[in-house]
Amino acid sequence: MSMWEIEALVEESILLVSKSNLTKVKQRDLIWNLYEIQGQFDCGFTNFRVLDTLLTTGYTHTLQLEDYPNYNQHAAKLLEIKEEKFAYLYQDLYQPWSRTNPVVAYWDKRSQLVYYDLDSPLYTQLQPNPISPISLPMMDTALVMVKMAHEQENKAFVYHWVAMTLNNYWIFGKLNNEELIEKYLTEMKHIFRQYDYTSFDTIHESLTIQEAPYEYFEDEANELIIWFNL
């Protein structure tokens, strides 16, 4: 599977969330959970595609480079970064990325701003009343997106989120097929069946609901697809 279709699905889903009747805080939390799903794949950095929405919901915040914590101590390094078109800022500004030295912010020369997101240590450090996002099981996020797409009569996104779930069940936790069907897939199937997908074109073949058995899928996934297509 290539990753651009996952990036496209999450990007458009964030825009879908921004059109919902959820409060800004709940929109922000759902966006955080969408990025958690995207993070299960080898996707690129896509925040600038939906930056206005991220800023509006409070998922992303900004500051002037000169207001970066301990600026005087790190002024020389930060002035180097200021000359870059785009740059990641790591927890330790002087060391490359590692699991123990994650990205905490990013610099954009065009806007002359530093951006930091909800999951950055800078969020709790700099925001006066930080509220941590509510983490959802990934299957809950998928079901929320199917229901939201249905509420907005977005036929394509109903299809793509159902396909995303069936074709990538492995990222959605350790529930067995009976639990997945009972807790999530029965409702997804009910919504899905309200639309006619004859001659429907997906954004990518990896987001097609295949006819099982599909040779690249494990037995559990093929069993789910057979059940779904009955």
mmCIF file of C-alpha atoms in Angstrom:
data_model
loop_
_atom_site.group_PDB
_atom_site.id
_atom_site.type_symbol
_atom_site.label_atom_id
_atom_site.label_comp_id
_atom_site.label_asym_id
_atom_site.label_seq_id
_atom_site.Cartn_x
_atom_site.Cartn_y
_atom_site.Cartn_z
ATOM 1 C CA MET A 1 0.000 0.000 0.000
ATOM 2 C CA SER A 2 1.281 3.474 -0.825
ATOM 3 C CA MET A 3 0.788 6.130 1.807
ATOM 4 C CA TRP A 4 -0.627 9.050 -0.134
ATOM 5 C CA GLU A 5 -4.144 7.621 0.025
ATOM 6 C CA ILE A 6 -3.965 7.431 3.833
ATOM 7 C CA GLU A 7 -2.711 11.017 3.922
ATOM 8 C CA ALA A 8 -5.517 12.079 1.575
ATOM 9 C CA LEU A 9 -8.135 10.264 3.660
ATOM 10 C CA VAL A 10 -6.962 11.880 6.897
ATOM 11 C CA GLU A 11 -6.641 15.304 5.274
ATOM 12 C CA GLU A 12 -10.176 15.222 3.910
ATOM 13 C CA SER A 13 -11.470 13.720 7.152
ATOM 14 C CA ILE A 14 -10.090 16.680 9.096
ATOM 15 C CA LEU A 15 -12.018 19.002 6.789
ATOM 16 C CA LEU A 16 -15.094 16.842 7.340
ATOM 17 C CA VAL A 17 -14.650 17.189 11.100
ATOM 18 C CA SER A 18 -14.381 20.976 10.760
ATOM 19 C CA LYS A 19 -17.848 21.022 9.139
ATOM 20 C CA SER A 20 -19.441 19.049 11.960
ATOM 21 C CA ASN A 21 -21.509 20.379 14.841
ATOM 22 C CA LEU A 22 -18.942 19.248 17.403
ATOM 23 C CA THR A 23 -17.436 21.841 19.710
ATOM 24 C CA LYS A 24 -13.952 23.056 18.787
ATOM 25 C CA VAL A 25 -12.449 21.021 21.640
ATOM 26 C CA LYS A 26 -14.152 17.829 20.439
ATOM 27 C CA GLN A 27 -13.110 18.582 16.863
ATOM 28 C CA ARG A 28 -9.557 19.061 18.086
ATOM 29 C CA ASP A 29 -9.619 15.753 19.968
ATOM 30 C CA LEU A 30 -10.967 13.876 16.951
ATOM 31 C CA ILE A 31 -8.269 15.390 14.733
ATOM 32 C CA TRP A 32 -5.654 14.208 17.230
ATOM 33 C CA ASN A 33 -7.068 10.691 16.990
ATOM 34 C CA LEU A 34 -7.080 10.844 13.176
ATOM 35 C CA TYR A 35 -3.376 11.685 13.243
ATOM 36 C CA GLU A 36 -2.860 8.740 15.606
ATOM 37 C CA ILE A 37 -4.278 6.472 12.891
ATOM 38 C CA GLN A 38 -2.131 8.155 10.221
ATOM 39 C CA GLY A 39 0.859 7.570 12.472
ATOM 40 C CA GLN A 40 0.392 3.809 12.123
ATOM 41 C CA PHE A 41 1.551 4.162 8.512
ATOM 42 C CA ASP A 42 4.732 5.510 6.972
ATOM 43 C CA CYS A 43 3.144 8.834 6.049
ATOM 44 C CA GLY A 44 4.755 12.209 5.487
ATOM 45 C CA PHE A 45 4.214 15.491 7.310
ATOM 46 C CA THR A 46 0.899 16.881 6.033
ATOM 47 C CA ASN A 47 -0.197 19.454 8.618
ATOM 48 C CA PHE A 48 0.190 22.440 6.298
ATOM 49 C CA ARG A 49 -2.481 21.022 3.990
ATOM 50 C CA VAL A 50 -5.147 21.758 6.616
ATOM 51 C CA LEU A 51 -3.322 24.338 8.727
ATOM 52 C CA ASP A 52 -6.222 26.802 8.957
ATOM 53 C CA THR A 53 -8.424 24.083 10.456
ATOM 54 C CA LEU A 54 -5.700 22.970 12.856
ATOM 55 C CA LEU A 55 -5.263 26.539 14.089
ATOM 56 C CA THR A 56 -8.993 27.210 14.372
ATOM 57 C CA THR A 57 -9.664 24.090 16.425
ATOM 58 C CA GLY A 58 -6.694 24.594 18.722
ATOM 59 C CA TYR A 59 -4.857 21.495 17.571
ATOM 60 C CA THR A 60 -1.969 23.735 16.457
ATOM 61 C CA HIS A 61 -0.626 26.898 18.104
ATOM 62 C CA THR A 62 1.970 29.459 17.047
ATOM 63 C CA LEU A 63 4.617 31.684 18.561
ATOM 64 C CA GLN A 64 7.282 34.059 17.351
ATOM 65 C CA LEU A 65 10.739 32.541 17.155
ATOM 66 C CA GLU A 66 11.958 35.128 19.662
ATOM 67 C CA ASP A 67 9.382 33.806 22.149
ATOM 68 C CA TYR A 68 10.696 30.246 21.993
ATOM 69 C CA PRO A 69 11.463 28.935 25.516
ATOM 70 C CA ASN A 70 14.937 29.902 26.729
ATOM 71 C CA TYR A 71 15.509 31.908 23.565
ATOM 72 C CA ASN A 72 18.566 33.770 24.866
ATOM 73 C CA GLN A 73 20.253 30.504 25.734
ATOM 74 C CA HIS A 74 19.642 29.090 22.250
ATOM 75 C CA ALA A 75 19.663 32.317 20.188
ATOM 76 C CA ALA A 76 22.534 31.297 17.886
ATOM 77 C CA LYS A 77 20.904 27.971 17.011
ATOM 78 C CA LEU A 78 17.469 29.500 16.559
ATOM 79 C CA LEU A 79 18.866 32.186 14.255
ATOM 80 C CA GLU A 80 20.324 29.395 12.113
ATOM 81 C CA ILE A 81 16.900 27.796 11.967
ATOM 82 C CA LYS A 82 15.374 31.139 11.021
ATOM 83 C CA GLU A 83 17.265 31.035 7.711
ATOM 84 C CA GLU A 84 15.701 27.682 6.788
ATOM 85 C CA LYS A 85 12.603 27.574 4.589
ATOM 86 C CA PHE A 86 11.158 24.877 6.855
ATOM 87 C CA ALA A 87 12.709 23.142 9.846
ATOM 88 C CA TYR A 88 11.771 20.781 12.623
ATOM 89 C CA LEU A 89 12.666 21.827 16.150
ATOM 90 C CA TYR A 90 13.628 18.889 18.335
ATOM 91 C CA GLN A 91 13.418 18.656 22.093
ATOM 92 C CA ASP A 92 17.185 19.002 22.157
ATOM 93 C CA LEU A 93 17.789 21.622 19.480
ATOM 94 C CA TYR A 94 21.376 20.520 18.967
ATOM 95 C CA GLN A 95 20.796 16.818 18.340
ATOM 96 C CA PRO A 96 19.111 14.984 15.436
ATOM 97 C CA TRP A 97 15.779 13.261 15.752
ATOM 98 C CA SER A 98 15.574 10.058 17.760
ATOM 99 C CA ARG A 99 12.926 8.281 19.791
ATOM 100 C CA THR A 100 14.258 10.117 22.828
ATOM 101 C CA ASN A 101 14.594 13.422 20.962
ATOM 102 C CA PRO A 102 11.265 13.967 19.230
ATOM 103 C CA VAL A 103 9.970 16.892 17.196
ATOM 104 C CA VAL A 104 8.339 19.483 19.461
ATOM 105 C CA ALA A 105 7.701 22.260 16.927
ATOM 106 C CA TYR A 106 8.311 23.319 13.337
ATOM 107 C CA TRP A 107 9.434 26.556 11.719
ATOM 108 C CA ASP A 108 7.972 28.073 8.554
ATOM 109 C CA LYS A 109 9.925 30.946 7.013
ATOM 110 C CA ARG A 110 7.035 32.147 4.855
ATOM 111 C CA SER A 111 4.843 32.906 7.862
ATOM 112 C CA GLN A 112 7.819 33.664 10.141
ATOM 113 C CA LEU A 113 6.200 31.540 12.848
ATOM 114 C CA VAL A 114 6.947 28.513 14.967
ATOM 115 C CA TYR A 115 4.102 25.987 15.119
ATOM 116 C CA TYR A 116 3.519 23.405 17.827
ATOM 117 C CA ASP A 117 0.774 20.843 18.138
ATOM 118 C CA LEU A 118 -1.405 19.422 20.842
ATOM 119 C CA ASP A 119 0.908 16.495 21.569
ATOM 120 C CA SER A 120 4.035 18.645 21.968
ATOM 121 C CA PRO A 121 5.559 19.307 25.404
ATOM 122 C CA LEU A 122 5.398 22.974 24.405
ATOM 123 C CA TYR A 123 1.600 22.787 24.534
ATOM 124 C CA THR A 124 1.497 22.095 28.260
ATOM 125 C CA GLN A 125 4.408 24.454 28.859
ATOM 126 C CA LEU A 126 3.074 27.469 26.972
ATOM 127 C CA GLN A 127 -0.708 27.250 27.074
ATOM 128 C CA PRO A 128 -2.315 28.879 30.139
ATOM 129 C CA ASN A 129 -5.018 26.205 30.505
ATOM 130 C CA PRO A 130 -3.826 23.119 28.642
ATOM 131 C CA ILE A 131 -6.411 20.378 28.119
ATOM 132 C CA SER A 132 -4.982 17.075 26.967
ATOM 133 C CA PRO A 133 -6.784 15.332 24.102
ATOM 134 C CA ILE A 134 -9.071 12.398 24.839
ATOM 135 C CA SER A 135 -7.585 9.288 23.277
ATOM 136 C CA LEU A 136 -10.064 6.970 21.556
ATOM 137 C CA PRO A 137 -9.585 3.353 20.533
ATOM 138 C CA MET A 138 -8.886 3.484 16.804
ATOM 139 C CA MET A 139 -12.035 1.511 15.983
ATOM 140 C CA ASP A 140 -14.065 4.145 17.856
ATOM 141 C CA THR A 141 -12.487 6.843 15.714
ATOM 142 C CA ALA A 142 -13.302 4.889 12.539
ATOM 143 C CA LEU A 143 -16.940 4.428 13.594
ATOM 144 C CA VAL A 144 -17.252 8.114 14.510
ATOM 145 C CA MET A 145 -15.959 9.029 11.039
ATOM 146 C CA VAL A 146 -18.396 6.681 9.276
ATOM 147 C CA LYS A 147 -21.310 8.129 11.254
ATOM 148 C CA MET A 148 -20.136 11.704 10.669
ATOM 149 C CA ALA A 149 -19.762 11.095 6.934
ATOM 150 C CA HIS A 150 -23.276 9.652 6.894
ATOM 151 C CA GLU A 151 -24.669 12.670 8.777
ATOM 152 C CA GLN A 152 -23.111 14.914 6.123
ATOM 153 C CA GLU A 153 -24.366 12.574 3.367
ATOM 154 C CA ASN A 154 -20.818 12.058 2.216
ATOM 155 C CA LYS A 155 -21.144 8.758 0.391
ATOM 156 C CA ALA A 156 -17.491 8.569 -0.617
ATOM 157 C CA PHE A 157 -16.230 8.918 2.937
ATOM 158 C CA VAL A 158 -18.622 6.300 4.251
ATOM 159 C CA TYR A 159 -17.107 3.920 1.711
ATOM 160 C CA HIS A 160 -13.492 4.885 2.311
ATOM 161 C CA TRP A 161 -13.660 4.635 6.096
ATOM 162 C CA VAL A 162 -15.421 1.275 5.948
ATOM 163 C CA ALA A 163 -12.782 0.053 3.490
ATOM 164 C CA MET A 164 -10.002 1.498 5.649
ATOM 165 C CA THR A 165 -11.343 -0.477 8.598
ATOM 166 C CA LEU A 166 -11.827 -3.771 6.793
ATOM 167 C CA ASN A 167 -8.532 -3.658 4.908
ATOM 168 C CA ASN A 168 -6.411 -2.555 7.871
ATOM 169 C CA TYR A 169 -8.116 -4.246 10.785
ATOM 170 C CA TRP A 170 -4.694 -4.991 12.334
ATOM 171 C CA ILE A 171 -4.205 -1.363 13.430
ATOM 172 C CA PHE A 172 -7.478 -1.210 15.276
ATOM 173 C CA GLY A 173 -6.615 -3.256 18.347
ATOM 174 C CA LYS A 174 -6.821 -6.870 19.406
ATOM 175 C CA LEU A 175 -10.551 -7.476 19.233
ATOM 176 C CA ASN A 176 -11.587 -10.744 17.646
ATOM 177 C CA ASN A 177 -13.951 -10.802 14.696
ATOM 178 C CA GLU A 178 -17.043 -11.428 16.822
ATOM 179 C CA GLU A 179 -16.264 -8.388 18.975
ATOM 180 C CA LEU A 180 -15.506 -6.221 15.940
ATOM 181 C CA ILE A 181 -18.806 -7.197 14.319
ATOM 182 C CA GLU A 182 -20.837 -6.678 17.486
ATOM 183 C CA LYS A 183 -19.288 -3.389 18.624
ATOM 184 C CA TYR A 184 -18.527 -1.668 15.331
ATOM 185 C CA LEU A 185 -19.035 -3.372 11.998
ATOM 186 C CA THR A 186 -22.767 -4.093 12.260
ATOM 187 C CA GLU A 187 -23.478 -0.360 12.532
ATOM 188 C CA MET A 188 -20.975 0.429 9.762
ATOM 189 C CA LYS A 189 -22.606 -2.178 7.533
ATOM 190 C CA HIS A 190 -26.077 -0.734 8.201
ATOM 191 C CA ILE A 191 -24.912 2.744 7.176
ATOM 192 C CA PHE A 192 -22.960 1.431 4.191
ATOM 193 C CA ARG A 193 -25.983 -0.427 2.810
ATOM 194 C CA GLN A 194 -27.954 2.814 2.574
ATOM 195 C CA TYR A 195 -25.848 3.893 -0.428
ATOM 196 C CA ASP A 196 -25.523 2.566 -3.948
ATOM 197 C CA TYR A 197 -21.876 1.953 -4.763
ATOM 198 C CA THR A 198 -22.417 0.561 -8.223
ATOM 199 C CA SER A 199 -19.541 1.809 -10.412
ATOM 200 C CA PHE A 200 -18.089 3.726 -7.466
ATOM 201 C CA ASP A 201 -14.454 4.789 -7.974
ATOM 202 C CA THR A 202 -12.225 4.756 -4.911
ATOM 203 C CA ILE A 203 -9.312 7.142 -4.470
ATOM 204 C CA HIS A 204 -6.980 4.132 -4.535
ATOM 205 C CA GLU A 205 -7.363 0.387 -4.990
ATOM 206 C CA SER A 206 -6.093 -0.161 -1.451
ATOM 207 C CA LEU A 207 -9.321 1.475 -0.249
ATOM 208 C CA THR A 208 -11.490 -0.909 -2.215
ATOM 209 C CA ILE A 209 -13.662 -3.399 -0.374
ATOM 210 C CA GLN A 210 -12.311 -6.549 -1.937
ATOM 211 C CA GLU A 211 -14.103 -9.756 -2.694
ATOM 212 C CA ALA A 212 -12.639 -12.310 -0.294
ATOM 213 C CA PRO A 213 -10.581 -14.390 -0.181
ATOM 214 C CA TYR A 214 -7.918 -11.815 -0.981
ATOM 215 C CA GLU A 215 -4.510 -13.433 -1.223
ATOM 216 C CA TYR A 216 -2.589 -10.750 0.678
ATOM 217 C CA PHE A 217 -4.976 -10.667 3.655
ATOM 218 C CA GLU A 218 -4.855 -12.873 6.710
ATOM 219 C CA ASP A 219 -7.699 -15.285 7.374
ATOM 220 C CA GLU A 220 -9.323 -12.997 9.950
ATOM 221 C CA ALA A 221 -9.507 -10.107 7.486
ATOM 222 C CA ASN A 222 -10.956 -12.303 4.747
ATOM 223 C CA GLU A 223 -13.573 -13.615 7.172
ATOM 224 C CA LEU A 224 -14.623 -10.047 7.998
ATOM 225 C CA ILE A 225 -14.889 -9.106 4.321
ATOM 226 C CA ILE A 226 -16.934 -12.217 3.532
ATOM 227 C CA TRP A 227 -19.289 -11.351 6.417
ATOM 228 C CA PHE A 228 -19.527 -7.732 5.287
ATOM 229 C CA ASN A 229 -20.382 -8.665 1.697
ATOM 230 C CA LEU A 230 -23.143 -11.120 2.644
#
